[in-house]
């Protein structure tokens, strides 16, 4: 079952997000799932942007197991950037439509 994973990063900026992406992709940028490590194979959709007081990242994953595989790669990076205390909100997806 697909899940929605949302990170609310209070105090984060685009620079923090970009630094995380640079570390995940080796500086190649992120415009397709293939740009990420192989552990992200279950990613269906990704959006991020500024919110009042910080930065929000919302992903749709094929399953909780797919997200957990990627989280093992993501967690040390997020921790190094000073946001290791942040826990994502995970909810089941009822409907996922991709253009």
JSON list of C-alpha atoms in Angstrom, two decimals, residues 36-95:
[
{"chain": "A", "resi": 36, "resn": "UNK", "atom": "CA", "xyz": [18.89, 9.17, -6.11]},
{"chain": "A", "resi": 37, "resn": "UNK", "atom": "CA", "xyz": [20.60, 6.15, -4.57]},
{"chain": "A", "resi": 38, "resn": "UNK", "atom": "CA", "xyz": [19.16, 2.74, -5.50]},
{"chain": "A", "resi": 39, "resn": "UNK", "atom": "CA", "xyz": [17.43, 2.58, -2.10]},
{"chain": "A", "resi": 40, "resn": "UNK", "atom": "CA", "xyz": [14.96, 5.21, -3.40]},
{"chain": "A", "resi": 41, "resn": "UNK", "atom": "CA", "xyz": [13.56, 2.90, -6.07]},
{"chain": "A", "resi": 42, "resn": "UNK", "atom": "CA", "xyz": [10.12, 2.89, -4.41]},
{"chain": "A", "resi": 43, "resn": "UNK", "atom": "CA", "xyz": [9.66, 6.67, -4.59]},
{"chain": "A", "resi": 44, "resn": "UNK", "atom": "CA", "xyz": [6.56, 7.60, -6.59]},
{"chain": "A", "resi": 45, "resn": "UNK", "atom": "CA", "xyz": [6.47, 11.39, -6.12]},
{"chain": "A", "resi": 46, "resn": "UNK", "atom": "CA", "xyz": [8.45, 14.09, -4.33]},
{"chain": "A", "resi": 47, "resn": "UNK", "atom": "CA", "xyz": [7.66, 17.74, -3.63]},
{"chain": "A", "resi": 48, "resn": "UNK", "atom": "CA", "xyz": [9.34, 20.27, -1.38]},
{"chain": "A", "resi": 49, "resn": "UNK", "atom": "CA", "xyz": [9.10, 23.92, -0.64]},
{"chain": "A", "resi": 50, "resn": "UNK", "atom": "CA", "xyz": [9.18, 26.68, 1.93]},
{"chain": "A", "resi": 51, "resn": "UNK", "atom": "CA", "xyz": [6.55, 26.97, 4.63]},
{"chain": "A", "resi": 52, "resn": "UNK", "atom": "CA", "xyz": [6.25, 29.53, 7.39]},
{"chain": "A", "resi": 53, "resn": "UNK", "atom": "CA", "xyz": [9.22, 28.97, 9.67]},
{"chain": "A", "resi": 54, "resn": "UNK", "atom": "CA", "xyz": [10.91, 26.22, 7.69]},
{"chain": "A", "resi": 55, "resn": "UNK", "atom": "CA", "xyz": [10.78, 23.71, 4.86]},
{"chain": "A", "resi": 56, "resn": "UNK", "atom": "CA", "xyz": [8.35, 20.89, 3.99]},
{"chain": "A", "resi": 57, "resn": "UNK", "atom": "CA", "xyz": [9.12, 17.73, 2.06]},
{"chain": "A", "resi": 58, "resn": "UNK", "atom": "CA", "xyz": [6.31, 15.40, 1.03]},
{"chain": "A", "resi": 59, "resn": "UNK", "atom": "CA", "xyz": [6.88, 12.08, -0.71]},
{"chain": "A", "resi": 60, "resn": "UNK", "atom": "CA", "xyz": [4.66, 9.27, -1.91]},
{"chain": "A", "resi": 61, "resn": "UNK", "atom": "CA", "xyz": [6.25, 5.82, -1.56]},
{"chain": "A", "resi": 62, "resn": "UNK", "atom": "CA", "xyz": [5.12, 2.45, -2.92]},
{"chain": "A", "resi": 63, "resn": "UNK", "atom": "CA", "xyz": [5.19, 1.01, 0.62]},
{"chain": "A", "resi": 64, "resn": "UNK", "atom": "CA", "xyz": [6.46, 1.56, 4.13]},
{"chain": "A", "resi": 65, "resn": "UNK", "atom": "CA", "xyz": [9.25, -0.93, 3.40]},
{"chain": "A", "resi": 66, "resn": "UNK", "atom": "CA", "xyz": [10.38, 1.10, 0.38]},
{"chain": "A", "resi": 67, "resn": "UNK", "atom": "CA", "xyz": [10.56, 4.26, 2.49]},
{"chain": "A", "resi": 68, "resn": "UNK", "atom": "CA", "xyz": [12.40, 2.46, 5.30]},
{"chain": "A", "resi": 69, "resn": "UNK", "atom": "CA", "xyz": [15.08, 1.31, 2.84]},
{"chain": "A", "resi": 70, "resn": "UNK", "atom": "CA", "xyz": [15.67, 4.90, 1.74]},
{"chain": "A", "resi": 71, "resn": "UNK", "atom": "CA", "xyz": [15.41, 6.25, 5.30]},
{"chain": "A", "resi": 72, "resn": "UNK", "atom": "CA", "xyz": [18.52, 4.24, 6.21]},
{"chain": "A", "resi": 73, "resn": "UNK", "atom": "CA", "xyz": [20.45, 6.32, 3.66]},
{"chain": "A", "resi": 74, "resn": "UNK", "atom": "CA", "xyz": [18.68, 9.61, 4.39]},
{"chain": "A", "resi": 75, "resn": "UNK", "atom": "CA", "xyz": [18.82, 9.59, 8.21]},
{"chain": "A", "resi": 76, "resn": "UNK", "atom": "CA", "xyz": [22.59, 10.11, 8.64]},
{"chain": "A", "resi": 77, "resn": "UNK", "atom": "CA", "xyz": [22.54, 12.99, 6.15]},
{"chain": "A", "resi": 78, "resn": "UNK", "atom": "CA", "xyz": [19.59, 14.71, 7.81]},
{"chain": "A", "resi": 79, "resn": "UNK", "atom": "CA", "xyz": [21.27, 14.22, 11.18]},
{"chain": "A", "resi": 80, "resn": "UNK", "atom": "CA", "xyz": [24.55, 15.73, 9.95]},
{"chain": "A", "resi": 81, "resn": "UNK", "atom": "CA", "xyz": [22.58, 18.76, 8.72]},
{"chain": "A", "resi": 82, "resn": "UNK", "atom": "CA", "xyz": [21.15, 19.27, 12.22]},
{"chain": "A", "resi": 83, "resn": "UNK", "atom": "CA", "xyz": [17.66, 17.81, 11.75]},
{"chain": "A", "resi": 84, "resn": "UNK", "atom": "CA", "xyz": [18.12, 14.28, 13.08]},
{"chain": "A", "resi": 85, "resn": "UNK", "atom": "CA", "xyz": [15.42, 14.86, 15.70]},
{"chain": "A", "resi": 86, "resn": "UNK", "atom": "CA", "xyz": [12.70, 15.34, 13.05]},
{"chain": "A", "resi": 87, "resn": "UNK", "atom": "CA", "xyz": [10.31, 12.43, 12.64]},
{"chain": "A", "resi": 88, "resn": "UNK", "atom": "CA", "xyz": [8.19, 12.24, 9.49]},
{"chain": "A", "resi": 89, "resn": "UNK", "atom": "CA", "xyz": [4.42, 12.03, 9.52]},
{"chain": "A", "resi": 90, "resn": "UNK", "atom": "CA", "xyz": [3.46, 8.81, 7.70]},
{"chain": "A", "resi": 91, "resn": "UNK", "atom": "CA", "xyz": [-0.09, 8.23, 6.50]},
{"chain": "A", "resi": 92, "resn": "UNK", "atom": "CA", "xyz": [-1.66, 5.69, 4.15]},
{"chain": "A", "resi": 93, "resn": "UNK", "atom": "CA", "xyz": [-2.46, 6.98, 0.67]},
{"chain": "A", "resi": 94, "resn": "UNK", "atom": "CA", "xyz": [-6.01, 6.51, -0.50]},
{"chain": "A", "resi": 95, "resn": "UNK", "atom": "CA", "xyz": [-5.49, 7.62, -4.08]}
]
